[in-house]
PDB file of C-alpha atoms in Angstrom:
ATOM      1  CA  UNK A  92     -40.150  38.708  17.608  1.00 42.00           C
ATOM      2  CA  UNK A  93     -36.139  39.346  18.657  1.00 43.00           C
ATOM      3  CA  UNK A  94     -33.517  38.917  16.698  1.00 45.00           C
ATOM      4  CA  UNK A  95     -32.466  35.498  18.609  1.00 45.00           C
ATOM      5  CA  UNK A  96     -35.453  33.842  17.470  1.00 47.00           C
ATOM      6  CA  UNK A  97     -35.337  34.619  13.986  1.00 50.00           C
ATOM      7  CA  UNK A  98     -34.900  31.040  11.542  1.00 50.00           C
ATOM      8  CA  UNK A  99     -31.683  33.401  10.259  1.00 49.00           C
ATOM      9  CA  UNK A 100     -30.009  33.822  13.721  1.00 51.00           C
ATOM     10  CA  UNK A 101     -31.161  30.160  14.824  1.00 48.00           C
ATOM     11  CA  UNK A 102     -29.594  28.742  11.434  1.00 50.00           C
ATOM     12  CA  UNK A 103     -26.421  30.691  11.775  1.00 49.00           C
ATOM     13  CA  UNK A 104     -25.898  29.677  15.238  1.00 50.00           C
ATOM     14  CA  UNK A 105     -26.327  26.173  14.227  1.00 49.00           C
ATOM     15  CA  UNK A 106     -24.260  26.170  11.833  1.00 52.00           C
ATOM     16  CA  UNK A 107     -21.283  27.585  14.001  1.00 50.00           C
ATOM     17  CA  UNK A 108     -22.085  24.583  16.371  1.00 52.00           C
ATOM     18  CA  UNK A 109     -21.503  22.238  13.472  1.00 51.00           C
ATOM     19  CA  UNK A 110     -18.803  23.522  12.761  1.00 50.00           C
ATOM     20  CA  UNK A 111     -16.939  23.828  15.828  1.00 50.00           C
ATOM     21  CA  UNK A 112     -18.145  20.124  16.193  1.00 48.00           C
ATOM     22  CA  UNK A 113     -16.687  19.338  13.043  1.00 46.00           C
ATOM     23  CA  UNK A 114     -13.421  20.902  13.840  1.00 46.00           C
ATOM     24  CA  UNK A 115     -12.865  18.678  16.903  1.00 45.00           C
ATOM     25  CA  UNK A 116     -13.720  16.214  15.851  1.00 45.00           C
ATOM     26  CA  UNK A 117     -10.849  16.512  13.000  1.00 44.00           C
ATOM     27  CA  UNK A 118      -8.757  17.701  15.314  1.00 42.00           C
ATOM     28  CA  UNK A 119      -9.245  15.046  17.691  1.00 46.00           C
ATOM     29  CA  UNK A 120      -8.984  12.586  14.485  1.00 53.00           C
ATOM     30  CA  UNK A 121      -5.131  13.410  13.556  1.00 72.00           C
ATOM     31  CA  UNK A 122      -3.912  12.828  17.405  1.00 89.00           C
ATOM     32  CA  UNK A 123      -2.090   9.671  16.980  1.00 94.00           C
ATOM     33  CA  UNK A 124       1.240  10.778  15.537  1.00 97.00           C
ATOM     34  CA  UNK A 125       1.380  13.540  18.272  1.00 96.00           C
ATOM     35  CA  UNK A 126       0.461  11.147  21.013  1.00 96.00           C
ATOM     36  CA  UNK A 127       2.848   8.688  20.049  1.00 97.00           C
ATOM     37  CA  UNK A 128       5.593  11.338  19.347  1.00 97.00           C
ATOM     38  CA  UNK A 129       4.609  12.503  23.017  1.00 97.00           C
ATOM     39  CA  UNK A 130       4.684   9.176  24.971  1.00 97.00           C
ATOM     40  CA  UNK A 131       8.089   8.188  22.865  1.00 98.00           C
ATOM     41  CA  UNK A 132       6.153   5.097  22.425  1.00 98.00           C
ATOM     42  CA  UNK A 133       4.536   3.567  19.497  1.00 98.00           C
ATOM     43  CA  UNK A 134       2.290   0.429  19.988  1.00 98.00           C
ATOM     44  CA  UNK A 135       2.089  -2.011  17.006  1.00 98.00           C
ATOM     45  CA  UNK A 136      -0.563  -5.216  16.249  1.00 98.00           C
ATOM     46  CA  UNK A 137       1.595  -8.183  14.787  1.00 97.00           C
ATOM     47  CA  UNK A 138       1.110 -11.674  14.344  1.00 95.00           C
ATOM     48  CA  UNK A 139       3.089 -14.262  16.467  1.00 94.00           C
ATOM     49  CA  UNK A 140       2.033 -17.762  14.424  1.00 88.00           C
ATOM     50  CA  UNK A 141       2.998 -16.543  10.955  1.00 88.00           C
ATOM     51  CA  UNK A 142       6.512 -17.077   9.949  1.00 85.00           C
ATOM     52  CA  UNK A 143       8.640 -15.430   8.416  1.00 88.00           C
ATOM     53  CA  UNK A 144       7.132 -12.570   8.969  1.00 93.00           C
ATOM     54  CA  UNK A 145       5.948 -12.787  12.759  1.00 93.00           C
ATOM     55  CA  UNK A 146       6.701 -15.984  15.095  1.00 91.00           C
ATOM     56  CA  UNK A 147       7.891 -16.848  18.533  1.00 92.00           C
ATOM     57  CA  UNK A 148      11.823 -17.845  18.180  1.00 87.00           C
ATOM     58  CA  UNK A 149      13.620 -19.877  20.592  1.00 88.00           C
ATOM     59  CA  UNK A 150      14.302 -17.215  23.124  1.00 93.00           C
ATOM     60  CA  UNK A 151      10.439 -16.715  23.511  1.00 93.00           C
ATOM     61  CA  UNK A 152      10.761 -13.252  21.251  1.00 94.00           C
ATOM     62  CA  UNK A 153       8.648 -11.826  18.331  1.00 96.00           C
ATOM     63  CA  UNK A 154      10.517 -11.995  15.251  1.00 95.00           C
ATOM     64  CA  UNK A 155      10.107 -11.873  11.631  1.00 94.00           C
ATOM     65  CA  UNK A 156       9.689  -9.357   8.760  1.00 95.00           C
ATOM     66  CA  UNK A 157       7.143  -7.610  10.126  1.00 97.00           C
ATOM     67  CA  UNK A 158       8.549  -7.051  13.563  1.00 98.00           C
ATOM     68  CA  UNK A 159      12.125  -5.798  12.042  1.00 98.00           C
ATOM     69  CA  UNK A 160      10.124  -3.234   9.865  1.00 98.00           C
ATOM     70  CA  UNK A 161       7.715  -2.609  13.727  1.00 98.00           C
ATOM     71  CA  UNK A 162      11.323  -2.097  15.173  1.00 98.00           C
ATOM     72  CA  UNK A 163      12.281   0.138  11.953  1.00 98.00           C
ATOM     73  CA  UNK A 164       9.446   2.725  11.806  1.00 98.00           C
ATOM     74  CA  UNK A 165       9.703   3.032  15.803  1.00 98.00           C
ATOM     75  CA  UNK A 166      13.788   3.833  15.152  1.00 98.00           C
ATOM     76  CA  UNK A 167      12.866   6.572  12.218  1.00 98.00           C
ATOM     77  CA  UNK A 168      10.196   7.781  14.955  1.00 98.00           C
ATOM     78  CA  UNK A 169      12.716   7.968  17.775  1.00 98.00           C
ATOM     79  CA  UNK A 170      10.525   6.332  19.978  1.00 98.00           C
ATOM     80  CA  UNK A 171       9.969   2.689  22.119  1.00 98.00           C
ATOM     81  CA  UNK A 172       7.905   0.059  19.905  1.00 98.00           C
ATOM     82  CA  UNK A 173       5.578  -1.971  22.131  1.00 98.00           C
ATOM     83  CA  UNK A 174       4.607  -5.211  20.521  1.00 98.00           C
ATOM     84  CA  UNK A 175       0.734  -6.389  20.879  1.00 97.00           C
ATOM     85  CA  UNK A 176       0.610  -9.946  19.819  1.00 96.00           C
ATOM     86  CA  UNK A 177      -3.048 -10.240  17.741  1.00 95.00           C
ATOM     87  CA  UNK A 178      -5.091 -12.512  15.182  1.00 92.00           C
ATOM     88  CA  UNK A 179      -5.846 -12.098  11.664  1.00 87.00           C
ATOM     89  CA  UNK A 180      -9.385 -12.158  13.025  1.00 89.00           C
ATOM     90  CA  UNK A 181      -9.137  -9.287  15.665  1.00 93.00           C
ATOM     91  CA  UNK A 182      -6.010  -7.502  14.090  1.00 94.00           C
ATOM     92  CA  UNK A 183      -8.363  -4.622  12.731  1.00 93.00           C
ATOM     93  CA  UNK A 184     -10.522  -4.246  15.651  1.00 93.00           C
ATOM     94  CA  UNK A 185      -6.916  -3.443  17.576  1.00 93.00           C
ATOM     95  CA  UNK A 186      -6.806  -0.485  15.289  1.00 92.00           C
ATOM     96  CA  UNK A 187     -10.435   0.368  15.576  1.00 91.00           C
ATOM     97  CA  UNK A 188     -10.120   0.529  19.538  1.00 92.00           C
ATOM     98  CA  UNK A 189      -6.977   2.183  19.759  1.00 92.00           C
ATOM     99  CA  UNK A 190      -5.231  -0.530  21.403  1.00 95.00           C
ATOM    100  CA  UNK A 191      -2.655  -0.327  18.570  1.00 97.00           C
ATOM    101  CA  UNK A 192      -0.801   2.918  16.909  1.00 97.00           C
ATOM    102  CA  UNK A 193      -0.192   0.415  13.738  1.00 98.00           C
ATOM    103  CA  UNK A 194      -0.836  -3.063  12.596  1.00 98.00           C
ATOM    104  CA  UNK A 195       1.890  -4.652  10.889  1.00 98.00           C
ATOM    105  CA  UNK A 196       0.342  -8.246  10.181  1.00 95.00           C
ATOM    106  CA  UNK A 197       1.366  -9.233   6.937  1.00 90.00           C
ATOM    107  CA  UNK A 198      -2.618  -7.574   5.840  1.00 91.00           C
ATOM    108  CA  UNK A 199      -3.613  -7.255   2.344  1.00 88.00           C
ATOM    109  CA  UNK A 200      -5.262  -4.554   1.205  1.00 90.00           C
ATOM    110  CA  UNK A 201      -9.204  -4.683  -0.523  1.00 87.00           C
ATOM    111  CA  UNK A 202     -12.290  -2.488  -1.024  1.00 90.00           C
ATOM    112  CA  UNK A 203     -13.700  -4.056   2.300  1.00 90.00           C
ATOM    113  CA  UNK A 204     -10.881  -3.165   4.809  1.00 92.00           C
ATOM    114  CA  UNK A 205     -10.382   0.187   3.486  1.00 94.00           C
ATOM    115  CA  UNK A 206     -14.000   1.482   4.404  1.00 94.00           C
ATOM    116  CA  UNK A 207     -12.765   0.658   8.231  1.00 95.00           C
ATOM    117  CA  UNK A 208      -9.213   1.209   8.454  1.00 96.00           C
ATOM    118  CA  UNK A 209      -6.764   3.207   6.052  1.00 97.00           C
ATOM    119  CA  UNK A 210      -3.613   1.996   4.626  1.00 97.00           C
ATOM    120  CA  UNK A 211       0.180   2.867   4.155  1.00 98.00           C
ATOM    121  CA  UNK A 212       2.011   2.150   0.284  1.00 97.00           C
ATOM    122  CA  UNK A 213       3.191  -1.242   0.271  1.00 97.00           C
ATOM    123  CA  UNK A 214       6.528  -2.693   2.547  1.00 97.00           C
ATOM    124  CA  UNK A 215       6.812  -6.589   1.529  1.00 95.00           C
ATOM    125  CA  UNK A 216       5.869  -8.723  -1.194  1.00 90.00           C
ATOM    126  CA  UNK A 217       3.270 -11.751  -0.227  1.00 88.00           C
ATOM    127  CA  UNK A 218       0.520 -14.176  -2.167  1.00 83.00           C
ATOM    128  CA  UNK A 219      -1.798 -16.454  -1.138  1.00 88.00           C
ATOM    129  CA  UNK A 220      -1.906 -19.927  -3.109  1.00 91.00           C
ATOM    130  CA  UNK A 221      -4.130 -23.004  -2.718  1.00 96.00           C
ATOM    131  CA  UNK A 222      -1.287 -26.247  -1.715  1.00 95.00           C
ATOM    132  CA  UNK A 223      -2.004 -29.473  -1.661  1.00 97.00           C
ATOM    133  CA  UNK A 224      -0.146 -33.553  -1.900  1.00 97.00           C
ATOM    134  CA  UNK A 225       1.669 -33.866  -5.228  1.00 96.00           C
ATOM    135  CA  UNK A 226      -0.538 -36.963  -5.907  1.00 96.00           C
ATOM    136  CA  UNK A 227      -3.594 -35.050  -5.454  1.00 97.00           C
ATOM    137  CA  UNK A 228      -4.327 -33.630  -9.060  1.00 96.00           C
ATOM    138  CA  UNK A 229      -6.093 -29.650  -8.659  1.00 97.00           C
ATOM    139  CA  UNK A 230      -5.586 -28.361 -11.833  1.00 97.00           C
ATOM    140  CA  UNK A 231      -8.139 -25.552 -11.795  1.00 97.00           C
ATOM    141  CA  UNK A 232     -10.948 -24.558  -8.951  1.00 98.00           C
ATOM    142  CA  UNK A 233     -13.587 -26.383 -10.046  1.00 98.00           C
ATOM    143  CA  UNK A 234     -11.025 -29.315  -8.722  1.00 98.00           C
ATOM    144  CA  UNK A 235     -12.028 -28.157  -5.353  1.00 98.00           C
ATOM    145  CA  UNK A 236     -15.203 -29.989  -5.454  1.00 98.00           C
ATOM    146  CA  UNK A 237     -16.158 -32.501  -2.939  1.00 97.00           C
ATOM    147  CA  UNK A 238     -12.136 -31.721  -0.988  1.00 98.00           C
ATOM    148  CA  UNK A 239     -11.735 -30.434   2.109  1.00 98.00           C
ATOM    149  CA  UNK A 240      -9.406 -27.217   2.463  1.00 98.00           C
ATOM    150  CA  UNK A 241      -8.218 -25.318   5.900  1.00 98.00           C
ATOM    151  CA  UNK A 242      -8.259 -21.571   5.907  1.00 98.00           C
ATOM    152  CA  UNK A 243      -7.731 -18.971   8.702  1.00 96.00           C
ATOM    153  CA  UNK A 244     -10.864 -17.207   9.199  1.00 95.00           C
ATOM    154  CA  UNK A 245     -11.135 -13.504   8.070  1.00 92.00           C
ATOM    155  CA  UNK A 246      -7.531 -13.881   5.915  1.00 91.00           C
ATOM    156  CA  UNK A 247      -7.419 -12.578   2.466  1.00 88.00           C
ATOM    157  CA  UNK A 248      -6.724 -16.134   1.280  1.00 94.00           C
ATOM    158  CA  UNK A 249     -10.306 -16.709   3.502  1.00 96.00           C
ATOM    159  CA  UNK A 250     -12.183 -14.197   1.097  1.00 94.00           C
ATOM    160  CA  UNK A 251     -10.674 -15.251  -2.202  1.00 95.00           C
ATOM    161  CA  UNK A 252     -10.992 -19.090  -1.750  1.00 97.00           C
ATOM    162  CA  UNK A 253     -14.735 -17.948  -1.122  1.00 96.00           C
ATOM    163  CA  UNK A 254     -15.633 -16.200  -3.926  1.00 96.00           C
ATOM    164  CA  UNK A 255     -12.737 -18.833  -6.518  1.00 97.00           C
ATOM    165  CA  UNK A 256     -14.052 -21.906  -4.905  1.00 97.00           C
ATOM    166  CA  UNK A 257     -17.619 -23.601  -6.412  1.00 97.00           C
ATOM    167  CA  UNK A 258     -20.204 -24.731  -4.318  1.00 95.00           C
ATOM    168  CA  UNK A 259     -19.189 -28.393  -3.430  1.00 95.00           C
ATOM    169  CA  UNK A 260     -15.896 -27.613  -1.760  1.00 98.00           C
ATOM    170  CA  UNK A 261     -15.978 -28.232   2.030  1.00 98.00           C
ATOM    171  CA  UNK A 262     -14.353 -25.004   3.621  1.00 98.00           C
ATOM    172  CA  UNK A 263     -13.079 -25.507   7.055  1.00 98.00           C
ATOM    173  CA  UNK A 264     -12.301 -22.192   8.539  1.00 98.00           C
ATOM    174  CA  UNK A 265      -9.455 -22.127  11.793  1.00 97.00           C
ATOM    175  CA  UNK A 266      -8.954 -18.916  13.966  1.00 93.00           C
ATOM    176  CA  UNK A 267      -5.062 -18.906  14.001  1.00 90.00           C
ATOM    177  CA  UNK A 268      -2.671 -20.085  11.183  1.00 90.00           C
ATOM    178  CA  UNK A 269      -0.973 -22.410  13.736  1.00 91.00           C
ATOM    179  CA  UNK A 270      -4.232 -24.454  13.549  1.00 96.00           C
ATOM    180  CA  UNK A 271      -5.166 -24.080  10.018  1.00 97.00           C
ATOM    181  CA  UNK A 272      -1.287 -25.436   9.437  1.00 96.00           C
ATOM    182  CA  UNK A 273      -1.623 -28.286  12.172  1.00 97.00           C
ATOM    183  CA  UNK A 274      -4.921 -29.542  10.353  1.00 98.00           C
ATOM    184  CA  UNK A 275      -3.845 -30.104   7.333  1.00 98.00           C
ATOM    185  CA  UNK A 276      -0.585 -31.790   8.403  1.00 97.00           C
ATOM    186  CA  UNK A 277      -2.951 -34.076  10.466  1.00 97.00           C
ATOM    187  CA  UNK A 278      -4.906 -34.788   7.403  1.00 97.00           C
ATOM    188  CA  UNK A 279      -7.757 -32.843   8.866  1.00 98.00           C
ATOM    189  CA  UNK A 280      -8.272 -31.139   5.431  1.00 98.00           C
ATOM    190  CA  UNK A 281      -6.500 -32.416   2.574  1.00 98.00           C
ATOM    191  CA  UNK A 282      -6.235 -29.120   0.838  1.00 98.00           C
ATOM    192  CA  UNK A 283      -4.701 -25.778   2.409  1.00 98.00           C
ATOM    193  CA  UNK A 284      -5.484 -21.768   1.194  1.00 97.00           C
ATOM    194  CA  UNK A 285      -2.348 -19.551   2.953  1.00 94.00           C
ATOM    195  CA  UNK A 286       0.596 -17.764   2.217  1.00 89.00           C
ATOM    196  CA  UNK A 287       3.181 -18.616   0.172  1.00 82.00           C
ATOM    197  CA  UNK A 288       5.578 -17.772   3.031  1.00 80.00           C
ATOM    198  CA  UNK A 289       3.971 -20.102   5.533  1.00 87.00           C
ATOM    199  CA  UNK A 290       3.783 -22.986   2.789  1.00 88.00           C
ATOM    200  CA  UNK A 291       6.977 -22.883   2.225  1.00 81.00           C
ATOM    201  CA  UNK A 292       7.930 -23.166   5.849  1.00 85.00           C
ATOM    202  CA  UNK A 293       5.139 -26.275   6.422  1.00 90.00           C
ATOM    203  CA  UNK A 294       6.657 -27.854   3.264  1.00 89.00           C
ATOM    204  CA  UNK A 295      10.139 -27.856   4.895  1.00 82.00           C
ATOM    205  CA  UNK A 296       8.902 -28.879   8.127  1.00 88.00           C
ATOM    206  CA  UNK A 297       6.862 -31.665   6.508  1.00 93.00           C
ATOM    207  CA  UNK A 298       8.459 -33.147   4.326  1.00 92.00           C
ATOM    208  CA  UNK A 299       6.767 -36.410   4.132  1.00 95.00           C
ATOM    209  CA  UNK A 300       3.369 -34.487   3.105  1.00 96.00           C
ATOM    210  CA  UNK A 301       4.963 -34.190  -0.335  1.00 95.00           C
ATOM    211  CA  UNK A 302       3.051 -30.943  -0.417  1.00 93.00           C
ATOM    212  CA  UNK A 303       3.649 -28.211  -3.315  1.00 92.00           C
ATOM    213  CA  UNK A 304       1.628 -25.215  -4.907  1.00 90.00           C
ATOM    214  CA  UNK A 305      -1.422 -25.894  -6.525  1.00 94.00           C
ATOM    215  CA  UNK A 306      -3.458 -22.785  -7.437  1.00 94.00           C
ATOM    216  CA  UNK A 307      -2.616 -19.206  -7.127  1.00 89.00           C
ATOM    217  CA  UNK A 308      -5.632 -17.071  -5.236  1.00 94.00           C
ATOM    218  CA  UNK A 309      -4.098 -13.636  -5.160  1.00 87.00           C
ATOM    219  CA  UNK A 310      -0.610 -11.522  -5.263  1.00 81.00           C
ATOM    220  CA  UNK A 311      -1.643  -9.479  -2.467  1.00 80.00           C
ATOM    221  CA  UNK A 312       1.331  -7.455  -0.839  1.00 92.00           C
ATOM    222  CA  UNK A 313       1.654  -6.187   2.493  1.00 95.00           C
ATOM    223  CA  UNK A 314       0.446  -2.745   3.747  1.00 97.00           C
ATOM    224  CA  UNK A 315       0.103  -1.175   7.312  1.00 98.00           C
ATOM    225  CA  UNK A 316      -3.034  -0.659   8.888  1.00 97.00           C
ATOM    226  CA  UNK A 317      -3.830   2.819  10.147  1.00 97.00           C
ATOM    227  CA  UNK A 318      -6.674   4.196  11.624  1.00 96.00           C
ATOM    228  CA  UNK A 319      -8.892   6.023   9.920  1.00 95.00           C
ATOM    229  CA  UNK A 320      -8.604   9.751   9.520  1.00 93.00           C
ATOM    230  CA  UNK A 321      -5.101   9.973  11.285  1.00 96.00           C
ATOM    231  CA  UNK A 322      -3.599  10.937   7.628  1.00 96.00           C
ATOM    232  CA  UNK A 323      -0.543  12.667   9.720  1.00 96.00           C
ATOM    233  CA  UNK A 324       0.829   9.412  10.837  1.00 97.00           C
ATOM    234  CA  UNK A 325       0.126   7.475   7.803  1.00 97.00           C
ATOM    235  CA  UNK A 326       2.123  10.127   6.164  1.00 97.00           C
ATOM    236  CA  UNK A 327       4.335   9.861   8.089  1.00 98.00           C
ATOM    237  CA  UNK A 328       5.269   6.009   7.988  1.00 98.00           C
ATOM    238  CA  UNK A 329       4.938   6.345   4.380  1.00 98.00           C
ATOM    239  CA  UNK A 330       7.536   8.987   4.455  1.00 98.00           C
ATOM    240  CA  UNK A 331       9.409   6.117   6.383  1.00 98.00           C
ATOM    241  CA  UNK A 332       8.611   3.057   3.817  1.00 98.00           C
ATOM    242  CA  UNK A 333       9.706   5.013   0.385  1.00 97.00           C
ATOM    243  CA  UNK A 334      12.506   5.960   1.881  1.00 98.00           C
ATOM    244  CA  UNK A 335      13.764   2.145   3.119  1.00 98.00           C
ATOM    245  CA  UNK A 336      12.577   1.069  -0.025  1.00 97.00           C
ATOM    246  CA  UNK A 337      15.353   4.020  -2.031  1.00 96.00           C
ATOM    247  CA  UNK A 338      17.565   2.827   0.235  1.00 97.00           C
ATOM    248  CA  UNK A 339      17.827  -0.750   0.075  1.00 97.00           C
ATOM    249  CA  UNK A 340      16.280  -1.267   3.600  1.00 98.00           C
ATOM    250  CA  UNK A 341      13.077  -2.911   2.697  1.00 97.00           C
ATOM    251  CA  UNK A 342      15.019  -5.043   0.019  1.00 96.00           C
ATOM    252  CA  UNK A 343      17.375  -6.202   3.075  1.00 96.00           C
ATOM    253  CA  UNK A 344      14.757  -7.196   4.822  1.00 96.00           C
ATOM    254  CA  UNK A 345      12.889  -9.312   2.188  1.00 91.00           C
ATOM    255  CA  UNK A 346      16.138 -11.026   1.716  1.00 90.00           C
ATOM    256  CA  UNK A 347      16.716 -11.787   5.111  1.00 90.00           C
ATOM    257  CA  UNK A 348      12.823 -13.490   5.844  1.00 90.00           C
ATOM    258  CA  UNK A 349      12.008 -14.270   2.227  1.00 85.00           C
ATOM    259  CA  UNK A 350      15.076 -14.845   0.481  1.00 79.00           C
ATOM    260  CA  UNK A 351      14.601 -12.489  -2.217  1.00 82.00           C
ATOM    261  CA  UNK A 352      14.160  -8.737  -2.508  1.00 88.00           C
ATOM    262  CA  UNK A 353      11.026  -6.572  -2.401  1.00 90.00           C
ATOM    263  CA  UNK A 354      10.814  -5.533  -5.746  1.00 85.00           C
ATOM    264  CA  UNK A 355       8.738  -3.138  -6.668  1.00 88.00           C
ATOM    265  CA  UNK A 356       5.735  -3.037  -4.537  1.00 90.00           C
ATOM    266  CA  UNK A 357       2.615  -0.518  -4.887  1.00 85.00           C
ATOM    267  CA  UNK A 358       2.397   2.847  -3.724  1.00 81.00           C
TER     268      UNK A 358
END
């Protein structure tokens, strides 16, 4: 028998292939901060039908919170920002198929979206609520029985009104906010599960619904969305985020969209 048949030689040799497939595949896991760095161009996922913090304006732009902190990071970067308009649906798959450096989507962290994606320390504040007519009396969840409420599909606001609400509430589930919004101001539903922020601006819009907060679901603030394994660029933006928030960037911001600062937000 030769030495390059021995169990001991094969095992050894395996184990060198395992690693060297192990090291490229690290390798080709931290990329994304170098690639970016190297194009000068960043690509980030935002949202487009969720004001303030992403929306079309009048001159046919993204704007909001989370496209001034897009345009931010890409600044500290020294590089272009190219905006990719997405869903809170297909946001994460963006990451997942590299069609997006970042997502910056107003998107709550939880257990279930960090065994996919990985996530920065916190850059705004945000909670979801349940809102409804002032005449309509929801006191507690179980007041949810036999209504109708509107929820964007795959949301936070989406998981917690699932697990708060009991078994008699009818759950109508949109794919955009635009339509979760326009069916409960057409008295498709006649509750709605969102964001504070985009209560607030259906309430002003809407005056006539006499709508106002009913039930809290979650204080849930914003993160960005990495991919996993490319720690050197989340690093990286986190470098970026403590920094705004020491000085007085991130605050400015909230201001500006929110009308209050940041606070202090989770790191």
């Amino acid at each position: 028998m030769t030495l390059s048949s021995t169990p001991t030689r094969r095992h050894f040799q395996s184990g060198l292939a395992a690693i060297a497939l192990l090291a490229s595949l690290g390798a080709h896991a931290q990329t994304a901060l170098d690639d970016v760095l190297k194009a000068k161009k960043i690509t980030i996922a935002i949202l487009t039908d969720f004001p303030p913090y992403g929306f079309v304006g009048t001159d046919l732009k993204p704007q909001g919170l989370d496209i001034d902190m897009a345009n931010y990071i890409a600044t500290k970067l020294g590089v272009a920002v190219e905006l990719a308009p997405v869903t809170s649906a297909n946001r994460v798959a963006y990451l997942q198929s590299k069609k997006a450096d970042l997502v910056i989507s107003s998107i709550g962290k939880n257990a279930e979206r960090e065994k996919v994606i990985d996530f920065t320390v916190a850059y705004s504040p945000f909670f979801q609520a349940v809102f409804a007519a002032k005449t309509m009396s929801i006191k507690s969840f179980a007041d949810l029985a036999g209504k109708s409420v509107g929820v964007t599909r795959g949301a936070i606001e989406d998981q917690e009104l699932t697990k708060l609400a009991p078994s008699g509430t009818d759950i109508k589930r949109f794919e955009d906010n635009n339509v979760t919004v326009s069916s409960f101001v057409s008295g498709q539903v006649q509750v709605i599960a969102t964001g504070a922020s985009v209560a607030g601006n259906l309430m002003a819009k809407n005056p006539q619904l006499g709508a106002e907060y009913k039930l809290l679901l979650k204080d849930s603030p914003n993160f960005i969305g990495v991919a996993k394994g490319e720690d050197a660029l989340r690093a990286k933006v986190n470098e970026i985020i403590i920094a705004a928030k020491k000085s007085g960037d991130i605050d400015k911001m909230a201001v500006r969209w929110l009308g209050r600062p940041a606070g202090n937000l989770p790191e």
